[in-house]
mmCIF file with all atom_site columns, N, CA and C in Angstrom:
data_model
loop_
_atom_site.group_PDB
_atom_site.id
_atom_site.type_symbol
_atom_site.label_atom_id
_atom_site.label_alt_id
_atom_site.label_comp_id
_atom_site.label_asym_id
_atom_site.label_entity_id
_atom_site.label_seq_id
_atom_site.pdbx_PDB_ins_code
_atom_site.Cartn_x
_atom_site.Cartn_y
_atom_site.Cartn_z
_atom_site.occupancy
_atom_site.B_iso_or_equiv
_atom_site.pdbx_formal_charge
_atom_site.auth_seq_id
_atom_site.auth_comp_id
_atom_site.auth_asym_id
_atom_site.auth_atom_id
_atom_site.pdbx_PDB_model_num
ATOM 1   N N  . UNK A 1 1  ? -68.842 -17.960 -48.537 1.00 0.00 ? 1  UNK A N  1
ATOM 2   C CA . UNK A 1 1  ? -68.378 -19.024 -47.685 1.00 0.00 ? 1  UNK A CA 1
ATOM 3   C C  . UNK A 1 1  ? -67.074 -19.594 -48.208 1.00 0.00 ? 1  UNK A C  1
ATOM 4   N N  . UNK A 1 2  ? -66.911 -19.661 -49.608 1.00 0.00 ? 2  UNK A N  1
ATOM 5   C CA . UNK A 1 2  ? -65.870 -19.736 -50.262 1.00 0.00 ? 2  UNK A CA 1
ATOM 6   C C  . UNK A 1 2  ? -64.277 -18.951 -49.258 1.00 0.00 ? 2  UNK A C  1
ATOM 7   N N  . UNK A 1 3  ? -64.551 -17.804 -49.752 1.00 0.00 ? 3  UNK A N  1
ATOM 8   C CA . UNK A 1 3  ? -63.397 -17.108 -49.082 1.00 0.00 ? 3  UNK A CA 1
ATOM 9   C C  . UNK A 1 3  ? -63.429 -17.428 -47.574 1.00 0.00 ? 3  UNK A C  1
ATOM 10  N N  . UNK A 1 4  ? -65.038 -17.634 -47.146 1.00 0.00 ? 4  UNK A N  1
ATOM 11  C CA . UNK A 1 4  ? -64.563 -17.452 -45.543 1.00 0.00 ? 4  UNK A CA 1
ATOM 12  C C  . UNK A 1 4  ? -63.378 -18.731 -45.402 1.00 0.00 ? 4  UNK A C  1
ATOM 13  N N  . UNK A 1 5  ? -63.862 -19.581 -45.974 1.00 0.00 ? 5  UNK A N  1
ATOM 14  C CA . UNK A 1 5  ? -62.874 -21.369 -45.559 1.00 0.00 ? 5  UNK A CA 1
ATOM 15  C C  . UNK A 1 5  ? -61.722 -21.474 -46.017 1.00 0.00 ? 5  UNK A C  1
ATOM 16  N N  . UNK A 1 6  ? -61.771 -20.851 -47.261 1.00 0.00 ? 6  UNK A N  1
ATOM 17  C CA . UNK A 1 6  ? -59.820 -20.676 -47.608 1.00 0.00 ? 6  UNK A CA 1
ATOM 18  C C  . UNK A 1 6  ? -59.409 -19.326 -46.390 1.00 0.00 ? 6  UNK A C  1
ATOM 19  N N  . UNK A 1 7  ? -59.816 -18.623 -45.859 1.00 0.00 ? 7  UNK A N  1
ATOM 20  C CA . UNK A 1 7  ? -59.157 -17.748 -45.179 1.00 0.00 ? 7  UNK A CA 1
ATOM 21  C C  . UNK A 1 7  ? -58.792 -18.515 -43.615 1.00 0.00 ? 7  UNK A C  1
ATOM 22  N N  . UNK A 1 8  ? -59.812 -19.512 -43.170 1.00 0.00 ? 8  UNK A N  1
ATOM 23  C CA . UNK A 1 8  ? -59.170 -20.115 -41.903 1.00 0.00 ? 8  UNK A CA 1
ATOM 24  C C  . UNK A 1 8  ? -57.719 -21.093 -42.031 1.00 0.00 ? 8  UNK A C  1
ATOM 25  N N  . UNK A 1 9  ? -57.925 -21.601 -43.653 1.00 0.00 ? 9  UNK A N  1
ATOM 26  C CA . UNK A 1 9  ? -56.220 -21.657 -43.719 1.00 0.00 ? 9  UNK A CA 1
ATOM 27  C C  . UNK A 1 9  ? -55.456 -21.048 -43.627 1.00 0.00 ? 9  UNK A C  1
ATOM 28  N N  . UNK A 1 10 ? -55.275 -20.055 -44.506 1.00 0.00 ? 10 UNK A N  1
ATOM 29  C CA . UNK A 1 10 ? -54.676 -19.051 -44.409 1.00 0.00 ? 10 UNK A CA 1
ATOM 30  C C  . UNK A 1 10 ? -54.220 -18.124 -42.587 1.00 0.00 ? 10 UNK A C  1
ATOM 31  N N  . UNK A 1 11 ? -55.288 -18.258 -41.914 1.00 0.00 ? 11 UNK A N  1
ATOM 32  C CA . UNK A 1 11 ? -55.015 -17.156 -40.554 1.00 0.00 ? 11 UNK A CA 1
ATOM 33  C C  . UNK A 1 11 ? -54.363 -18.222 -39.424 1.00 0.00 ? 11 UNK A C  1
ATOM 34  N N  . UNK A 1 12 ? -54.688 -19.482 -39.962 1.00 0.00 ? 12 UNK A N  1
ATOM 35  C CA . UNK A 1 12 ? -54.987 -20.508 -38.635 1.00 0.00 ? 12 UNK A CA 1
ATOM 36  C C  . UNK A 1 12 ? -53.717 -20.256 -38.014 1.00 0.00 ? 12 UNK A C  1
ATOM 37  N N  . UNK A 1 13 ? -52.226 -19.920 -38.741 1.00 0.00 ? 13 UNK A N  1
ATOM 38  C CA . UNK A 1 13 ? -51.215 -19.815 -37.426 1.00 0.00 ? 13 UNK A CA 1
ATOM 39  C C  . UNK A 1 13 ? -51.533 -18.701 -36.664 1.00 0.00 ? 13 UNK A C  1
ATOM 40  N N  . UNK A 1 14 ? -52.016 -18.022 -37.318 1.00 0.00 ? 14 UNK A N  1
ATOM 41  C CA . UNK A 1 14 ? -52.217 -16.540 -36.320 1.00 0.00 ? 14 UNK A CA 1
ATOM 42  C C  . UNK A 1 14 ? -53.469 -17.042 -35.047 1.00 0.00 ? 14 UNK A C  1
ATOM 43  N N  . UNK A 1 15 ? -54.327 -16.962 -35.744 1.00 0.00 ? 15 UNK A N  1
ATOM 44  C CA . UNK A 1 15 ? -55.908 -17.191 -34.922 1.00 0.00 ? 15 UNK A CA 1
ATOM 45  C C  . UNK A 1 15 ? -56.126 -18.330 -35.028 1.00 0.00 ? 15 UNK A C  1
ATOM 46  N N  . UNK A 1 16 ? -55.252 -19.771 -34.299 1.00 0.00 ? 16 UNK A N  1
ATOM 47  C CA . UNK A 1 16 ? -55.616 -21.083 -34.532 1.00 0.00 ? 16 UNK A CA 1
ATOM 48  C C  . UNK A 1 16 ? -56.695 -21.483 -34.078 1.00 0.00 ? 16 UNK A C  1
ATOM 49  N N  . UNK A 1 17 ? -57.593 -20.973 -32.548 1.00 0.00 ? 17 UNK A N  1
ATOM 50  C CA . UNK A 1 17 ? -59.183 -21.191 -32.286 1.00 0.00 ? 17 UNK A CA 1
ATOM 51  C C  . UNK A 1 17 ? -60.302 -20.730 -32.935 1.00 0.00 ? 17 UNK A C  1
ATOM 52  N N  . UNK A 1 18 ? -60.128 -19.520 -33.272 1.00 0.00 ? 18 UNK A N  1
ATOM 53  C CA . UNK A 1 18 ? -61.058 -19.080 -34.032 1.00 0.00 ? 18 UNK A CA 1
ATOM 54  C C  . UNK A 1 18 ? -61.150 -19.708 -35.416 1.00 0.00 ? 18 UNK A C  1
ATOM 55  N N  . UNK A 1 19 ? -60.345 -20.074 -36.134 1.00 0.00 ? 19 UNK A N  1
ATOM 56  C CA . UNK A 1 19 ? -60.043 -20.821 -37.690 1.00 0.00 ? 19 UNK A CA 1
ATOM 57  C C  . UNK A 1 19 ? -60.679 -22.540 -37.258 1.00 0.00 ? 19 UNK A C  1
ATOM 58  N N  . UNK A 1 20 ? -60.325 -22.567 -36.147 1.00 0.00 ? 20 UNK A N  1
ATOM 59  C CA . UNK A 1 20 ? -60.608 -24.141 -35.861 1.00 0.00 ? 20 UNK A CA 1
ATOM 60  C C  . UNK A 1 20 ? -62.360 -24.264 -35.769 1.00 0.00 ? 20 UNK A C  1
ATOM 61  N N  . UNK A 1 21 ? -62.859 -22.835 -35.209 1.00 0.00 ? 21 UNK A N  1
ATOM 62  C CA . UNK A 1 21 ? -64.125 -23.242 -34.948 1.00 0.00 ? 21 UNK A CA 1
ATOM 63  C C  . UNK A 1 21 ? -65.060 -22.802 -35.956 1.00 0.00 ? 21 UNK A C  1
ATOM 64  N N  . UNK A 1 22 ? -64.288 -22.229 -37.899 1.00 0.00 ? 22 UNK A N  1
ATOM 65  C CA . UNK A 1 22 ? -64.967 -21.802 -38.101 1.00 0.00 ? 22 UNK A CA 1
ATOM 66  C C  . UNK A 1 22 ? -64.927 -23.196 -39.528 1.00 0.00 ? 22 UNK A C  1
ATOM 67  N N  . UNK A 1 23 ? -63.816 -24.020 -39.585 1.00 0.00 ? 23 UNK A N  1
ATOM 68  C CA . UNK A 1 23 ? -63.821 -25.310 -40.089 1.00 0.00 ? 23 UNK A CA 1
ATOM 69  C C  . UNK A 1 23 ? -64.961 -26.083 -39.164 1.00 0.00 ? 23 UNK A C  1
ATOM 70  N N  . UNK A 1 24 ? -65.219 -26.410 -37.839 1.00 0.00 ? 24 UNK A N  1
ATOM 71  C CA . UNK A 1 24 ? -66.264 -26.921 -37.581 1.00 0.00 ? 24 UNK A CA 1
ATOM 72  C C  . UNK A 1 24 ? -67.274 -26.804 -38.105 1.00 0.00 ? 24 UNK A C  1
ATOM 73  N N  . UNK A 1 25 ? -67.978 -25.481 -38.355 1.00 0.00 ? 25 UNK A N  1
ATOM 74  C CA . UNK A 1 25 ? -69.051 -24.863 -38.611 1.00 0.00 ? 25 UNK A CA 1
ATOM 75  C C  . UNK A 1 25 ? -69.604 -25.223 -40.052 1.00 0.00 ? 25 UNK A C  1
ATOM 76  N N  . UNK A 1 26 ? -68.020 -25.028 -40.988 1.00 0.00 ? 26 UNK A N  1
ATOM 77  C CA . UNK A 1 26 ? -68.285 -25.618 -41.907 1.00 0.00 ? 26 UNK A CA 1
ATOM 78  C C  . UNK A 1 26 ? -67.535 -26.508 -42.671 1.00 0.00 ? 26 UNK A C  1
ATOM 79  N N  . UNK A 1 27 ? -67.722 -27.790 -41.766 1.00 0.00 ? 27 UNK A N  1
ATOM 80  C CA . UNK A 1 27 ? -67.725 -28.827 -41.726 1.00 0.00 ? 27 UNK A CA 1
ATOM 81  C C  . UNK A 1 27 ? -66.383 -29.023 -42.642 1.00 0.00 ? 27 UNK A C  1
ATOM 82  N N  . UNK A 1 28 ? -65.032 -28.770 -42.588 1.00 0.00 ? 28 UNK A N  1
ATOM 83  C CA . UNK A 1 28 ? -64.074 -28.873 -43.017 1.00 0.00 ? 28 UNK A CA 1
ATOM 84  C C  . UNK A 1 28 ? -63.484 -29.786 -42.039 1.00 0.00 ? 28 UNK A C  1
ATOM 85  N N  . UNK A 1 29 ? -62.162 -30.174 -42.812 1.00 0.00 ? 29 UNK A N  1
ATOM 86  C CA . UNK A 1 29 ? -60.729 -31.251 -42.054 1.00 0.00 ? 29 UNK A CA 1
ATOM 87  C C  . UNK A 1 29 ? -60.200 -30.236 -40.984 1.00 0.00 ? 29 UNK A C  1
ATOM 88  N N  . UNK A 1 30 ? -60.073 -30.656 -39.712 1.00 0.00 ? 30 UNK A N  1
ATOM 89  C CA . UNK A 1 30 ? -59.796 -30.240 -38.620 1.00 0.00 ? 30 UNK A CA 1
ATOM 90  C C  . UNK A 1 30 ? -58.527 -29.479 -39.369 1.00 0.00 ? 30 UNK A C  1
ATOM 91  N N  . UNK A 1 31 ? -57.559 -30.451 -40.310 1.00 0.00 ? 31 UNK A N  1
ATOM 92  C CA . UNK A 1 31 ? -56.186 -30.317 -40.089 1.00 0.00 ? 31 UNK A CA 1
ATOM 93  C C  . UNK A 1 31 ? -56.188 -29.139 -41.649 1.00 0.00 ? 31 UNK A C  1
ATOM 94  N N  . UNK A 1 32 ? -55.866 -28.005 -41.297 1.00 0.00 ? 32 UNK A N  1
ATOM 95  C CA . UNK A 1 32 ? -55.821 -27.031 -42.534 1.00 0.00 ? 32 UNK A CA 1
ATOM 96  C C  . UNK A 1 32 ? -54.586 -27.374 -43.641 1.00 0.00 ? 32 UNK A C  1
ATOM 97  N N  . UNK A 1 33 ? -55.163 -27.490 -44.603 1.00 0.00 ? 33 UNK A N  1
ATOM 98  C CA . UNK A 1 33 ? -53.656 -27.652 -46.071 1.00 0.00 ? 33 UNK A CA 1
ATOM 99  C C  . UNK A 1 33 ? -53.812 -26.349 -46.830 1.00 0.00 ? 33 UNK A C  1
ATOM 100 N N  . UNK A 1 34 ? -52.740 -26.186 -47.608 1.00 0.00 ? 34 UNK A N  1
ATOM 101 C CA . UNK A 1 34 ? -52.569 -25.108 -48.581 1.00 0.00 ? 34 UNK A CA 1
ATOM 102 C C  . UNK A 1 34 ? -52.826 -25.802 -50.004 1.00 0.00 ? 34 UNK A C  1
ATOM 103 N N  . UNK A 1 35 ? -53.733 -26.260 -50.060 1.00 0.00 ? 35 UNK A N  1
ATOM 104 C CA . UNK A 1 35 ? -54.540 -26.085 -51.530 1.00 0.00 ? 35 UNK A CA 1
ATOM 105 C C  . UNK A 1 35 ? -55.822 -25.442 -50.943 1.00 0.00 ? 35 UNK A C  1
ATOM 106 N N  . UNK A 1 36 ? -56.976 -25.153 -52.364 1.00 0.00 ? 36 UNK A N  1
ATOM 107 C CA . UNK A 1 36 ? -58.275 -24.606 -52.661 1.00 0.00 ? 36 UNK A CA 1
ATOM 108 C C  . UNK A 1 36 ? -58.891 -25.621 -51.714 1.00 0.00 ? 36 UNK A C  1
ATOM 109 N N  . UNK A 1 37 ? -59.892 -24.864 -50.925 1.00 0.00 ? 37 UNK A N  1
ATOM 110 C CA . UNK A 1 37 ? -61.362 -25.740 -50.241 1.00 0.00 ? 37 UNK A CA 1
ATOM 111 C C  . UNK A 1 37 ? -62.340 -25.144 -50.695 1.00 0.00 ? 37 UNK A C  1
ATOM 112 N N  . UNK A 1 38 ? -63.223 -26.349 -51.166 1.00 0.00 ? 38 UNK A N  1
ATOM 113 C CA . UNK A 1 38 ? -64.344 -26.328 -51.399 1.00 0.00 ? 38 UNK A CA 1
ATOM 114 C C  . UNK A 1 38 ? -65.331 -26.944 -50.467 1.00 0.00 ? 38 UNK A C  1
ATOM 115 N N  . UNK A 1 39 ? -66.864 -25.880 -50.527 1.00 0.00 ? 39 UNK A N  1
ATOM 116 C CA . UNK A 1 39 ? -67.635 -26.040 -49.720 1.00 0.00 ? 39 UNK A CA 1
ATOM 117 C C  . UNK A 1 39 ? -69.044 -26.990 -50.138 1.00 0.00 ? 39 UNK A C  1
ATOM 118 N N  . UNK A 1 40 ? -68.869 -27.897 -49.312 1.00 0.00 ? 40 UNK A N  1
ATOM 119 C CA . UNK A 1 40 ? -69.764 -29.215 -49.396 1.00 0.00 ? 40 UNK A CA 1
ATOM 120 C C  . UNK A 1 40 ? -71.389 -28.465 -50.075 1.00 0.00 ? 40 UNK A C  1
ATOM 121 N N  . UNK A 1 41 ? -71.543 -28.823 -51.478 1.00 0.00 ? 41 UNK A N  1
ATOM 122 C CA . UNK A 1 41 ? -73.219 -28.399 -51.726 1.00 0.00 ? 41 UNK A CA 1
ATOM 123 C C  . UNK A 1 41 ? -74.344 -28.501 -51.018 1.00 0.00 ? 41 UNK A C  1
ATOM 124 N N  . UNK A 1 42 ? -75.006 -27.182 -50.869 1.00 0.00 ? 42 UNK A N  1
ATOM 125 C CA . UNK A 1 42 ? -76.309 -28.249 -49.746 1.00 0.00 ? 42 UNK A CA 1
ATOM 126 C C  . UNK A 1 42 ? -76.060 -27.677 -48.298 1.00 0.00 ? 42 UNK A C  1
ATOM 127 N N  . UNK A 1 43 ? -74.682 -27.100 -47.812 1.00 0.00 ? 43 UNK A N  1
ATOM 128 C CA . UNK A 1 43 ? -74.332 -27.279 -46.376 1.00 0.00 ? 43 UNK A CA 1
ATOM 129 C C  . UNK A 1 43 ? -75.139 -26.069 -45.707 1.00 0.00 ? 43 UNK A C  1
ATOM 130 N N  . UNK A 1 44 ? -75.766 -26.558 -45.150 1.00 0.00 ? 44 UNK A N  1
ATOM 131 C CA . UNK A 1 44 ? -76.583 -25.533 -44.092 1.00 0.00 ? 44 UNK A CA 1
ATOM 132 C C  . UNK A 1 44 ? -76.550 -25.379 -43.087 1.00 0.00 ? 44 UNK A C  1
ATOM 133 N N  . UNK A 1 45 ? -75.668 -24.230 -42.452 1.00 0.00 ? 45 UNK A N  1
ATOM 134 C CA . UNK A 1 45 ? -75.190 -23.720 -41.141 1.00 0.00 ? 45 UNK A CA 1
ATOM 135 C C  . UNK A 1 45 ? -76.636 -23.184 -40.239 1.00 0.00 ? 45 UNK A C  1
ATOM 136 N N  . UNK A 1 46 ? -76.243 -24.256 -38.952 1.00 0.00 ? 46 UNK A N  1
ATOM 137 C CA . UNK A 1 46 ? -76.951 -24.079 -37.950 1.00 0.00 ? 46 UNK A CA 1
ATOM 138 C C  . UNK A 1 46 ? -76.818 -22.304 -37.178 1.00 0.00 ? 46 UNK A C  1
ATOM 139 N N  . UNK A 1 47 ? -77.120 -22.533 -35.822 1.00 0.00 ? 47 UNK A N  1
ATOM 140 C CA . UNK A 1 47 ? -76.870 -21.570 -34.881 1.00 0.00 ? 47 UNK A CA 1
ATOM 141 C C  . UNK A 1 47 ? -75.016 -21.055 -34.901 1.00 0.00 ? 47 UNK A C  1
ATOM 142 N N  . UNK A 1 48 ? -74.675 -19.635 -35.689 1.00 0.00 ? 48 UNK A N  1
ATOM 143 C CA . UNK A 1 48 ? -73.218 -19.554 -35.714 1.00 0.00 ? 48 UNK A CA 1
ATOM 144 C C  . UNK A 1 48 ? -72.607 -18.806 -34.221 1.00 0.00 ? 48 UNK A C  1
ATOM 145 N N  . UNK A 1 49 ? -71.957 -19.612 -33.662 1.00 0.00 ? 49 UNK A N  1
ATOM 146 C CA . UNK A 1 49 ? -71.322 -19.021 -32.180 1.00 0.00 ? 49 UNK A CA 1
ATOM 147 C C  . UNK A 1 49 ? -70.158 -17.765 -32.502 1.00 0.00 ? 49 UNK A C  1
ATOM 148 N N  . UNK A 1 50 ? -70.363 -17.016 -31.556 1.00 0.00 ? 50 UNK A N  1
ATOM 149 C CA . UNK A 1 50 ? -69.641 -15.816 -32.177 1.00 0.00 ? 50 UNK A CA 1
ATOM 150 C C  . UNK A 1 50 ? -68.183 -16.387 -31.244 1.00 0.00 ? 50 UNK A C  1
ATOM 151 N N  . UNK A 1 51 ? -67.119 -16.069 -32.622 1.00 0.00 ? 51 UNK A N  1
ATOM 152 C CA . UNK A 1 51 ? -65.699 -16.633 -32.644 1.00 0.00 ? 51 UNK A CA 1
ATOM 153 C C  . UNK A 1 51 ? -64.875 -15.869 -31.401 1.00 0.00 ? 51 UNK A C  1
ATOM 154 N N  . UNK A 1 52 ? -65.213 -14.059 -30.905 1.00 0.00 ? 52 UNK A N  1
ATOM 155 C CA . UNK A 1 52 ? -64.319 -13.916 -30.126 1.00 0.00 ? 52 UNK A CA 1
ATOM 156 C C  . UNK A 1 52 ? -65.093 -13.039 -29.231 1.00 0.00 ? 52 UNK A C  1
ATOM 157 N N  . UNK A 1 53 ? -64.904 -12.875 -28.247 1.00 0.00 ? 53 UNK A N  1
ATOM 158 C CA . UNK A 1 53 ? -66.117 -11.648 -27.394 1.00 0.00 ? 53 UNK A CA 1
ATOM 159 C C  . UNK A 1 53 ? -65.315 -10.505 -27.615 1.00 0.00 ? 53 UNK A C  1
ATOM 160 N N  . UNK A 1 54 ? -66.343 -9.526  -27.615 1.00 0.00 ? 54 UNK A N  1
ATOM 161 C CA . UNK A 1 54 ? -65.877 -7.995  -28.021 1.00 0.00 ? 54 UNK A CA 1
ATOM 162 C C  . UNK A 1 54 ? -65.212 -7.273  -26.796 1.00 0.00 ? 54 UNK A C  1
ATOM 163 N N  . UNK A 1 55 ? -63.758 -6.468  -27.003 1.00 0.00 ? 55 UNK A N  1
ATOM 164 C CA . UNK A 1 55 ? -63.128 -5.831  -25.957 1.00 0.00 ? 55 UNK A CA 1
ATOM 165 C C  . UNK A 1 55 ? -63.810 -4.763  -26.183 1.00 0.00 ? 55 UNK A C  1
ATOM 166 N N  . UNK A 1 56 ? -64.019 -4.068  -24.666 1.00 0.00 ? 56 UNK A N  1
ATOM 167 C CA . UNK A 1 56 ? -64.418 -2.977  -24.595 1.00 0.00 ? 56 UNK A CA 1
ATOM 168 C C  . UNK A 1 56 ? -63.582 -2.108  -24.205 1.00 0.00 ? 56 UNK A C  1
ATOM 169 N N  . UNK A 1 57 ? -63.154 -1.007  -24.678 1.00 0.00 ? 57 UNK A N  1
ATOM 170 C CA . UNK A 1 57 ? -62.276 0.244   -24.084 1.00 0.00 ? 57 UNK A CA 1
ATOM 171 C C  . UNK A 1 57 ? -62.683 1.243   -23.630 1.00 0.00 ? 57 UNK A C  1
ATOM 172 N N  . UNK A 1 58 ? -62.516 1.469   -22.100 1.00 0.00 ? 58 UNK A N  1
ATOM 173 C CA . UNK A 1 58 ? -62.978 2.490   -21.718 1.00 0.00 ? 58 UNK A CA 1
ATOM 174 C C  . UNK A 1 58 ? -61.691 3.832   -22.161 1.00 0.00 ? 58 UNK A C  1
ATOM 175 N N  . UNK A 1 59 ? -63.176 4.867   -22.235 1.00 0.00 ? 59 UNK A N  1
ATOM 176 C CA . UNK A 1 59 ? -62.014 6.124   -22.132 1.00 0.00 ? 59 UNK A CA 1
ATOM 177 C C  . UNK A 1 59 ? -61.615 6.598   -21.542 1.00 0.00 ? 59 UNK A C  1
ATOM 178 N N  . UNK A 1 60 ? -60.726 7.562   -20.725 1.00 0.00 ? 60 UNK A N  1
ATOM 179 C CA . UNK A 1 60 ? -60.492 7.851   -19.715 1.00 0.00 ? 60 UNK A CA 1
ATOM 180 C C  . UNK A 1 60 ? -60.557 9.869   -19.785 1.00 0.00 ? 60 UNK A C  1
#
């Protein structure tokens, strides 16, 4: 969980919804900084909503 929460800093210009909803989840500052985050002891993630729906490619 470590890496997952420093990585929504890290992506958020790229993937700013998906990073936003994965600070909700765990319970981070809406607003992402470039120092270390640490994850609240104890934090126990509910029901996790999946961040993007899967493209399907047909073949032709």
């Amino acid at each position: 969980m470590y890496i997952i929460a420093n990585m929504s800093n890290l992506l958020n210009p790229v993937l700013t919804r998906g990073c936003a909803k994965l600070r909700a989840m765990l319970e981070l500052p809406e607003t992402p900084t470039w120092s270390p985050i640490n994850i609240k002891e104890g934090l126990v993630l509910g029901d996790c909503p999946i961040l993007y729906q899967r493209l399907e490619v047909k073949e032709s």
